[in-house]
Coordinates of C-alpha atoms in Angstrom, one line a residue:
Chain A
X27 CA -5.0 -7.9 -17.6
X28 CA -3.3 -9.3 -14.8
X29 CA -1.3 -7.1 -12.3
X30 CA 0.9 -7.1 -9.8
X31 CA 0.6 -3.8 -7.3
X32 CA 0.9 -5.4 -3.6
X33 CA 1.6 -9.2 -2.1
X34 CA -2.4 -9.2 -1.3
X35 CA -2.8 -9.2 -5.3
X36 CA -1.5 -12.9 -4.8
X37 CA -3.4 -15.1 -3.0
X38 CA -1.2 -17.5 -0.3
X39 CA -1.1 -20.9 -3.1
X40 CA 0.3 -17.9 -5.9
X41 CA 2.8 -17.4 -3.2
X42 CA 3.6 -20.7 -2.5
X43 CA 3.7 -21.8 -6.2
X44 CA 6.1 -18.7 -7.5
X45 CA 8.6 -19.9 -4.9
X46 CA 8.4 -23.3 -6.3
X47 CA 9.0 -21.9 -9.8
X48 CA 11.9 -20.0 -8.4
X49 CA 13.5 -23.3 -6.7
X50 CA 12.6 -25.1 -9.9
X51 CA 14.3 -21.8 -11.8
X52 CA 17.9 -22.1 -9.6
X53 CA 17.8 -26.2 -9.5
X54 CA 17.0 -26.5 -13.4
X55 CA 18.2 -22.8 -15.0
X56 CA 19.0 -24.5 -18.5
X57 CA 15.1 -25.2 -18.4
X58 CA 14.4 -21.4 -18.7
X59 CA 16.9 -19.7 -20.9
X60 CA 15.1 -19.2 -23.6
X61 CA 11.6 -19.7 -22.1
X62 CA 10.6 -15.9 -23.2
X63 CA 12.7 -15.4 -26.5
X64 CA 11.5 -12.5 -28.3
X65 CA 9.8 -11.3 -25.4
X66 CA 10.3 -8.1 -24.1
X67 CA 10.6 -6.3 -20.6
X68 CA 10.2 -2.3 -20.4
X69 CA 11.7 -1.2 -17.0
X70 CA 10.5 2.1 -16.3
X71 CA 12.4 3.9 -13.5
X72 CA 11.2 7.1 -12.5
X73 CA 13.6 7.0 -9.3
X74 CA 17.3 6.2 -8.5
X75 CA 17.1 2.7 -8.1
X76 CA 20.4 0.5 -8.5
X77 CA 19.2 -3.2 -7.6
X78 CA 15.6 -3.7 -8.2
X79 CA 16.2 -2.3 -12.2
X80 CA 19.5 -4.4 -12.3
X81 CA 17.6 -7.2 -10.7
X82 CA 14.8 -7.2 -13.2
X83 CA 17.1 -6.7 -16.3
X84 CA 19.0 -9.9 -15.2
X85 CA 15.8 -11.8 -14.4
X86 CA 14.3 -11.2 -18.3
X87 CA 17.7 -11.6 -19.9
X88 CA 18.4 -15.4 -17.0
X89 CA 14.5 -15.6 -19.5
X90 CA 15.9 -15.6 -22.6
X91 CA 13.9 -12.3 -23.0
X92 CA 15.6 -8.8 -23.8
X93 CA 14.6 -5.3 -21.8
X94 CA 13.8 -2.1 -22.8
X95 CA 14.4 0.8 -20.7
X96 CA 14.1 4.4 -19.1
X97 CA 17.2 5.8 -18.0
X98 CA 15.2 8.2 -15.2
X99 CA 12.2 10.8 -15.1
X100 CA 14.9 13.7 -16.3
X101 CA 15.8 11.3 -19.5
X102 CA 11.6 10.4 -20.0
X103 CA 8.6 12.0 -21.6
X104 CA 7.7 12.3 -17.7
X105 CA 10.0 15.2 -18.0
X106 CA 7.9 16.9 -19.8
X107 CA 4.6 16.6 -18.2
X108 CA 3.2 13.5 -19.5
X109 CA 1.0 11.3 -17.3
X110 CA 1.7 7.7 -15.9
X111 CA -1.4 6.7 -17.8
X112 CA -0.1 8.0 -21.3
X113 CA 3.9 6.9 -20.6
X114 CA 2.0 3.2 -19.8
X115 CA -0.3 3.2 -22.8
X116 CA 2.8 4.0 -25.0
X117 CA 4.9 1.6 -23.9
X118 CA 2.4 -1.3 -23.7
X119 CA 3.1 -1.1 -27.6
X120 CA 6.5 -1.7 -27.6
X121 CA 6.9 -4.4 -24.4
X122 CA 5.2 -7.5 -23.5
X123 CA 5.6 -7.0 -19.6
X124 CA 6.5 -3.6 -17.5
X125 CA 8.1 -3.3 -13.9
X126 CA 7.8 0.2 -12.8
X127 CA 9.0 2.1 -9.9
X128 CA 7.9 5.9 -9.6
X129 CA 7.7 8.2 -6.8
X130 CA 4.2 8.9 -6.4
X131 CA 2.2 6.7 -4.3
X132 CA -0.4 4.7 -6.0
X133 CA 1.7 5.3 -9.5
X134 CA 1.5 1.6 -10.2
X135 CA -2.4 1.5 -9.8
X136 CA -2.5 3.9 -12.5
X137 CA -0.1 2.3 -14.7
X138 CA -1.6 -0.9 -14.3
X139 CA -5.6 0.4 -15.1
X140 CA -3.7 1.7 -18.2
X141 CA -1.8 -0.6 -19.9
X142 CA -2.6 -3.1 -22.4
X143 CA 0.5 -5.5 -21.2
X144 CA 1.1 -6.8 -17.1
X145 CA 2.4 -3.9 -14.9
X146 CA 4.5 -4.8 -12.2
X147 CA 5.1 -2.2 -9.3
X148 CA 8.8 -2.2 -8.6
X149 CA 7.8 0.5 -5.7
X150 CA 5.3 3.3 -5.5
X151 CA 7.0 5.8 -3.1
X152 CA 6.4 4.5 0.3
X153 CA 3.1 2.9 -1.2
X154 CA 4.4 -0.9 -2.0
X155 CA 7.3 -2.7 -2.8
X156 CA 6.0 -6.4 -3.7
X157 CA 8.7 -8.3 -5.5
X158 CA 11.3 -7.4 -2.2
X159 CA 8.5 -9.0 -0.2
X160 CA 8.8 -12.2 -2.9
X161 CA 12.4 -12.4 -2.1
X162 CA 11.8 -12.1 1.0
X163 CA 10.1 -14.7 1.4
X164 CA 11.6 -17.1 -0.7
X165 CA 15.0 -16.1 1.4
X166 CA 12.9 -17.7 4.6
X167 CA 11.5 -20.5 2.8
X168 CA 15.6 -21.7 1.7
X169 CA 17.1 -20.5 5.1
X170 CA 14.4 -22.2 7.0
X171 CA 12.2 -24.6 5.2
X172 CA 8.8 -23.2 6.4
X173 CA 7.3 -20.5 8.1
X174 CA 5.8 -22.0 10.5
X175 CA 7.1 -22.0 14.1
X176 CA 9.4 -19.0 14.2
X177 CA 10.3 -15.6 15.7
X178 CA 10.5 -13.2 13.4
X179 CA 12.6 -9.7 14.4
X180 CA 12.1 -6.4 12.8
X181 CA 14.2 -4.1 13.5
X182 CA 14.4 0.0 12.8
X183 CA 12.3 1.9 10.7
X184 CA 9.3 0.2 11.5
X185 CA 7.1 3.3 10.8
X186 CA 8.0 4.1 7.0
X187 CA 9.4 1.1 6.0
X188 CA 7.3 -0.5 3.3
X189 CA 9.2 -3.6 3.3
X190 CA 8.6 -4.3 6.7
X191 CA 4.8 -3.7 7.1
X192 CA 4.4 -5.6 3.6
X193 CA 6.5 -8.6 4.9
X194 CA 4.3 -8.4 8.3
X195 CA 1.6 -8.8 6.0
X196 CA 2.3 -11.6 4.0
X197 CA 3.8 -13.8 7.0
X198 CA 1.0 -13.1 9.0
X199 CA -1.1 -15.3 5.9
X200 CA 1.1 -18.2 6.9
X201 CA 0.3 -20.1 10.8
X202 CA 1.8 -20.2 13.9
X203 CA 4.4 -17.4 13.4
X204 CA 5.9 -14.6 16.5
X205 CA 6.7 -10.8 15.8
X206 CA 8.9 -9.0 17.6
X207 CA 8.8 -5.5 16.9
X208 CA 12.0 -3.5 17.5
X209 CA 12.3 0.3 17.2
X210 CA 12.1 3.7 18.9
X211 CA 9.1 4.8 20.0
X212 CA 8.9 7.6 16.9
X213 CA 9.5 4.6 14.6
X214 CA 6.7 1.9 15.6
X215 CA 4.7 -0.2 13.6
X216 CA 1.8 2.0 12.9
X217 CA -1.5 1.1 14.7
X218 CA -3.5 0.3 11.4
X219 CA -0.6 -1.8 10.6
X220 CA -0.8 -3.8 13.5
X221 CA -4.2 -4.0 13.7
X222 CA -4.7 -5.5 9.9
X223 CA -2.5 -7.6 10.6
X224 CA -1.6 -9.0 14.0
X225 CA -4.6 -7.9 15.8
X226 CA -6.9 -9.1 13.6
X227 CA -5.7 -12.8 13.1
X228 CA -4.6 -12.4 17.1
X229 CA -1.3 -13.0 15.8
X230 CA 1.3 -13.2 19.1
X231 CA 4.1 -10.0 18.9
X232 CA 6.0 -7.6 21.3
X233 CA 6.7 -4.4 21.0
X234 CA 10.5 -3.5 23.1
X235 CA 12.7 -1.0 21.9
X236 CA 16.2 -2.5 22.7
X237 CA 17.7 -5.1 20.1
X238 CA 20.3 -7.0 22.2
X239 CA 17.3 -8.1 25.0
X240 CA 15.7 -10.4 22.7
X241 CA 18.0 -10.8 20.1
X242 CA 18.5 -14.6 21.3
X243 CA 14.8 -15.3 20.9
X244 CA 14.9 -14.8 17.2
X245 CA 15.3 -17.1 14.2
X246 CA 14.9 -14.1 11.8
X247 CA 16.5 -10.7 12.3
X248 CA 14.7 -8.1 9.4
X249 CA 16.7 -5.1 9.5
X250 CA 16.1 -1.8 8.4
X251 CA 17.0 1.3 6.9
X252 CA 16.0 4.7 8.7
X253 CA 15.6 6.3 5.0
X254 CA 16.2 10.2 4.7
X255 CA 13.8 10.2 2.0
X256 CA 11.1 9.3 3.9
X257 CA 11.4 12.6 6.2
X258 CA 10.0 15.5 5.6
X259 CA 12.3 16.9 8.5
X260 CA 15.8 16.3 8.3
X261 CA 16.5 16.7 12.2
X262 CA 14.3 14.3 13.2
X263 CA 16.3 11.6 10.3
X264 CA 19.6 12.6 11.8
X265 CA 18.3 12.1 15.2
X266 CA 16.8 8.6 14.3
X267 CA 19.4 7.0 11.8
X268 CA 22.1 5.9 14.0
X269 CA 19.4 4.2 16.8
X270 CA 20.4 0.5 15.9
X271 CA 23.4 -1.1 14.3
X272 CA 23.7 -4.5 14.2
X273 CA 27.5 -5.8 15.2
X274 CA 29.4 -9.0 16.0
X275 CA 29.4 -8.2 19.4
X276 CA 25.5 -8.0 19.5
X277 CA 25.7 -10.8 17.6
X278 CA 27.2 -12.8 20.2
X279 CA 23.8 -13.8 22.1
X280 CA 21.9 -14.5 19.2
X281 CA 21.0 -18.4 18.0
X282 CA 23.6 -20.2 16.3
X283 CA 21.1 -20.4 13.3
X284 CA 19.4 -16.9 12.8
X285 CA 18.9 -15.7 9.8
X286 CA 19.9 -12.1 8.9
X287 CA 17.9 -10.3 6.4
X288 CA 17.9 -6.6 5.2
X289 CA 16.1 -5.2 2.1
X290 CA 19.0 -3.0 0.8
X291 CA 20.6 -0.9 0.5
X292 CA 22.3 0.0 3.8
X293 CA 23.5 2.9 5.2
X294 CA 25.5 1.5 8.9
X295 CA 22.7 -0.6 10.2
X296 CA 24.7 -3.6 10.1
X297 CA 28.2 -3.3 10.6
X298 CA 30.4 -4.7 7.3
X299 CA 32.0 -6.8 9.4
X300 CA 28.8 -9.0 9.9
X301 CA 29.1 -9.5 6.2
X302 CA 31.5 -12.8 7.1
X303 CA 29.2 -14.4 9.3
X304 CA 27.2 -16.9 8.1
X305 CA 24.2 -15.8 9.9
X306 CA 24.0 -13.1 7.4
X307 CA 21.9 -13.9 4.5
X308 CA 21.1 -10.0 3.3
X309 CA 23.1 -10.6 -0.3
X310 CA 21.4 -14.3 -0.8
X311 CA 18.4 -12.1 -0.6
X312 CA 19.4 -10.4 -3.3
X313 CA 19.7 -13.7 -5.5
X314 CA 16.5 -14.6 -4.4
X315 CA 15.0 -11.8 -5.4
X316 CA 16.5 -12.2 -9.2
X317 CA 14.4 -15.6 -9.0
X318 CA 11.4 -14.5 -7.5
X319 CA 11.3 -11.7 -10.4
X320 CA 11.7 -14.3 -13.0
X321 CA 9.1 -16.9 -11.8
X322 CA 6.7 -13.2 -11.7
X323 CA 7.6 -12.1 -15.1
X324 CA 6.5 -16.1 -16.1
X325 CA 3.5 -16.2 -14.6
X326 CA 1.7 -13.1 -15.6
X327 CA 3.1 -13.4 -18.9
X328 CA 1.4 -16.8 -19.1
X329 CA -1.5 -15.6 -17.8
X330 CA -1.3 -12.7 -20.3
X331 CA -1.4 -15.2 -22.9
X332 CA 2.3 -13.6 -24.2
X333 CA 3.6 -16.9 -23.5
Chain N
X7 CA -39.0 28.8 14.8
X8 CA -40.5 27.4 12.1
X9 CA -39.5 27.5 8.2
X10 CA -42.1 26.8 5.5
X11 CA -43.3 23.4 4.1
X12 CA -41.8 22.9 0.9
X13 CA -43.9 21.9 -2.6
X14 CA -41.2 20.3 -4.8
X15 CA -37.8 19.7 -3.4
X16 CA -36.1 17.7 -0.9
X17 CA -35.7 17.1 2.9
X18 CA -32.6 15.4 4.2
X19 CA -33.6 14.4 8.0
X20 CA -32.5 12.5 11.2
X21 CA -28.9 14.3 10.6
X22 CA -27.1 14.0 14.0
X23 CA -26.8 17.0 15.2
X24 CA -23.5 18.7 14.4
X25 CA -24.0 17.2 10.5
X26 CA -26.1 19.4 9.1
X27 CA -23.5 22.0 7.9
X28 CA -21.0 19.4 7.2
X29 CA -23.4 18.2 4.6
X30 CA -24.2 21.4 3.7
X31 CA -20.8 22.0 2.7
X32 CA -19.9 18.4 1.3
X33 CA -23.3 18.4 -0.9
X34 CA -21.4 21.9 -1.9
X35 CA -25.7 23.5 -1.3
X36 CA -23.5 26.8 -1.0
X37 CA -23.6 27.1 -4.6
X38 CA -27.7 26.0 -5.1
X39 CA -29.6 28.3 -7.0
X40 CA -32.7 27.5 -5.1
X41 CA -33.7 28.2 -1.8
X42 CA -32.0 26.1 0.8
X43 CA -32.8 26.4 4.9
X44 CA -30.6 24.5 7.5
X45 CA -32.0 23.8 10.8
X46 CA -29.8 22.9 13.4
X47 CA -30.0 21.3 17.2
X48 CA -34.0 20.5 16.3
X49 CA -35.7 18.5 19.4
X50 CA -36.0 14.6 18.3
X51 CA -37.8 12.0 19.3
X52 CA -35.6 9.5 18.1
X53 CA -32.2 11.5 18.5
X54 CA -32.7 14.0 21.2
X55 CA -31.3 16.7 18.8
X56 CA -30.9 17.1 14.9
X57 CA -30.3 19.2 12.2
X58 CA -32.4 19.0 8.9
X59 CA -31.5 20.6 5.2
X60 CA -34.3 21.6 3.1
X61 CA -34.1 22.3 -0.8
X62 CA -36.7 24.0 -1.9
X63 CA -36.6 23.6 -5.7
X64 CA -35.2 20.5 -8.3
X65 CA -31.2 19.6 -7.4
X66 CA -29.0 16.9 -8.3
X67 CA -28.0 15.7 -4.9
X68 CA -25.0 13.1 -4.4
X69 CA -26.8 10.2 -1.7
X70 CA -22.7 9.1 -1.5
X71 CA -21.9 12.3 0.6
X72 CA -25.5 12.0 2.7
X73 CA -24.7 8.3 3.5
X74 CA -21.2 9.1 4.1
X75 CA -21.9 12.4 6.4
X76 CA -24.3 10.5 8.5
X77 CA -25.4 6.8 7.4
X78 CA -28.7 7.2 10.0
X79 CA -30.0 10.2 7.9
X80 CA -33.5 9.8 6.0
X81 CA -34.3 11.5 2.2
X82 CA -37.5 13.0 1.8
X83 CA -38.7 13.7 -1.7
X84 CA -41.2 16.4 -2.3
X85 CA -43.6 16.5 -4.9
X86 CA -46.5 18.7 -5.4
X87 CA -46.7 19.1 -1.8
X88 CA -46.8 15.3 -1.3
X89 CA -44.1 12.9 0.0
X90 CA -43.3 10.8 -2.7
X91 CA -40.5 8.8 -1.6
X92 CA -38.3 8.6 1.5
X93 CA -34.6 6.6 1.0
X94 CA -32.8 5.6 4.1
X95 CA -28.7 6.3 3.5
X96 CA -26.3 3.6 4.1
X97 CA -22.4 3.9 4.0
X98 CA -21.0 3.8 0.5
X99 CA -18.6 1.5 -0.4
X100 CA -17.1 3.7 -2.7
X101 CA -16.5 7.8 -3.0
X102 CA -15.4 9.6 -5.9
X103 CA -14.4 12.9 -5.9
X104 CA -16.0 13.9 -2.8
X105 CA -12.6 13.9 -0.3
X106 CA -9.3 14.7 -1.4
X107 CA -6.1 12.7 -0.6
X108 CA -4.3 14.2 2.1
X109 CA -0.9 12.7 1.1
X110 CA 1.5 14.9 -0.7
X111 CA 2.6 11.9 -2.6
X112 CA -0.1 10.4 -3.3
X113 CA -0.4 10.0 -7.6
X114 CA -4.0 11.5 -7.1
X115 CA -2.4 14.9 -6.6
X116 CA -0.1 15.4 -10.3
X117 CA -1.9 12.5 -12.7
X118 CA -3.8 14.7 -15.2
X119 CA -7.6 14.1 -14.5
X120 CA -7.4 11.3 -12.2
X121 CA -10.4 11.0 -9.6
X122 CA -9.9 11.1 -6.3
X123 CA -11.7 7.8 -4.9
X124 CA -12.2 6.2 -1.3
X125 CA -12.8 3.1 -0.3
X126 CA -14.3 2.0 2.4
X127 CA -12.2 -0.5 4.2
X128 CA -14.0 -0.5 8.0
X129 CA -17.7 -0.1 8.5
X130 CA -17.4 -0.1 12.2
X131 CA -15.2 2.9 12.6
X132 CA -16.3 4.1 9.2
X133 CA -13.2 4.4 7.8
X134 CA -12.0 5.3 4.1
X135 CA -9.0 5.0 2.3
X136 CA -7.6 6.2 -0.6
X137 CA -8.3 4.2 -3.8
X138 CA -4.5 4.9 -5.1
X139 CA -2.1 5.3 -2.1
X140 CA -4.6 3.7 0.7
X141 CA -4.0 6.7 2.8
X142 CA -6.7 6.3 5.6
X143 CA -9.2 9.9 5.2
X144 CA -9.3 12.7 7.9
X145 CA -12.2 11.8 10.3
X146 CA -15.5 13.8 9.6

């Protein structure tokens, strides 16, 4: 059965051909409504999540499909004790498809050995976080119409972000692309990450820890959250949290056609008033990602045999 | 110093020095109910120094956590007095249940029954990671 735990699980032409069911999904929608009738979604939440379980839900129902769910961990059987492998074996009888976020690392692995239906990780604590990575990508792909040739900026939490080593990842399987890395120095790509990624494939990047600098070399800006959650000391997360914000005034020296991008939600890392500017592409992302769920849910259903 | 030969039994060799009670502890020998000797900083022709484990008696032994501790280490098996067959260790691609996950979050640590596994994802720096959470293991 057919899984999808982290964007290496897809190989660069599955990439390439869910964005092109998601462009087919927003140019021809009528196409799709009903394309999983009487199919049905289990969204398993075992942490506060607003968009990615909203996101989802919309996807299957955009489907024609219908979505069962888990309010939270304190509402679940998880409550009492039970393990991801029996809340996964359980629920493969009632759904045709799961998307699960949980807090523990590796969670979706477990689900997905487990079930008798697709398991898709909607986020394993700081583990992986694929389908943002989708609409991610697909976000690019619209705003620039290939990969190739551009200057990708990350900015912020650089060190526990899973979006951002995940995205590295999965760009760095597409040629001729630029990284520049942008953080404190507690907050750096870690070593292993570079070195899968960049050093290995000798993949061009700099590491600088001021934004404005090289803000006009970039055509993508990635911004991040410093999440609190991802501390185990809450000095060093009020220390950290305020080091970038992005703001019309920085704004000023970057390219007329840069694309902003940030995986939700934020905190003050981008000032609202960037939100008129259109540079900033962080709530098409969101769309995106709606799509890039729905050409998923499609294809491992199909592959499943459910459709 | 000298320790005696052994008649049935085992003798893990050619263990870098400085490996020998890492083993000892890893192939948990601590707990053997037959008599086990540990010799350690032995003069080598082929390493300059060594440690060698000897198990005098019948013992399951895991060849995972030998390769693993020291890859260049050599299995003698003893029987009736008599080598009977020596296996040269190689890194394992896999390890289950031998390391634990040091990451707190890490599913490995609260899913009922759940092995701990690593995998080996560099066999130039030998380095493992965790099957579930790909948390890279401590260095031996």
């Amino acid at each position: 059965m057919r899984s999808i735990i982290d964007i290496p699980d897809l190989s660069l032409p599955e990439l390439d051909a869910l964005m092109d069911t998601a462009e087919d999904i927003i140019a021809r929608p009528r196409e799709y409504q009903e394309i999983c009738r009487h199919k049905k979604l289990a969204t398993l939440f075992f942490e506060p999540s607003t968009r990615t379980r909203l996101s989802f839900e919309a996807a299957m129902y955009e489907l024609g499909g219908s979505v069962i769910s888990v309010a939270g961990a304190d509402a679940s059987s998880v409550a009492k004790g039970e393990s991801v492998a029996d809340t996964v074996k359980t629920v493969s009888c009632y759904a045709d498809i799961i998307a699960m976020r949980h807090p523990k690392e590796g969670a979706a692995r477990v689900a997905a050995m487990n079930a008798t239906v697709p398991v898709i990780n909607a986020g394993d604590g700081g583990h992986a976080h694929p389908t943002q990575t989708l609409a991610d990508l697909l976000t690019i792909r619209r705003e620039k119409g290939s990969f190739s040739g551009l200057t990708v900026g990350m900015c912020g939490d650089l060190k526990f972000g899973r979006t951002v080593h995940s995205l590295l990842n999965a760009l760095c399987r597409y040629s001729n692309v630029r990284f520049v890395l942008i953080s404190p120095e507690e907050l750096k790509v870690p070593s292993y990450v570079k070195s899968e990624a960049l050093k290995k494939k000798d993949i061009p990047y700099d590491q600088v820890t001021d934004l404005e600098s090289v803000i006009g070399d970039l055509d993508i800006l990635y911004m991040t959250r410093v999440q609190r959650e991802r501390f185990f000391n809450e000095e060093d997360y009020l220390r950290l949290k305020d080091s970038y914000i992005l703001t019309p005034e920085k704004l000023k020296k970057a390219k007329s056609n840069l694309c902003i991008m940030h995986p939700l939600p934020r905190v003050n890392e981008i000032s609202v008033s960037v939100d008129e500017d259109p540079r900033a592409c962080y709530f098409k992302q969101v769309l995106y990602g709606k799509f890039m769920r729905e050409a998923l849910i499609l294809k491992l259903l199909k592959e499943a045999g459910t459709l | 110093m000298t320790v005696d030969s052994i008649q049935n039994g085992t003798v893990i060799d050619h263990i870098a020095a400085g490996g020998g009670m890492k083993l000892y502890h890893l192939l948990e020998l601590e707990k053997a109910e037959v008599p086990v000797a540990i010799m350690m900083n032995v003069t080598s022709h082929r390493l300059g120094r060594k440690d060698i484990i000897k198990i005098d008696g019948e013992m399951p032994l895991n060849f995972d956590v030998i390769g693993y501790v020291d890859p260049d280490a050599t299995v003698n098996v003893i029987r009736n007095g008599v080598l009977q067959e020596k296996k040269q260790m190689v890194l394992p691609t896999h390890l289950k249940n031998v390391l634990r996950c040091k990451n707190p979050r890490c599913i490995s640590g609260s899913e009922q029954e759940l092995p701990q596994i690593f995998v080996l994802t560099d066999r130039i720096h030998k380095e493992y990671r965790c099957y579930w959470c790909e948390t890279r293991a401590a260095q031996l």
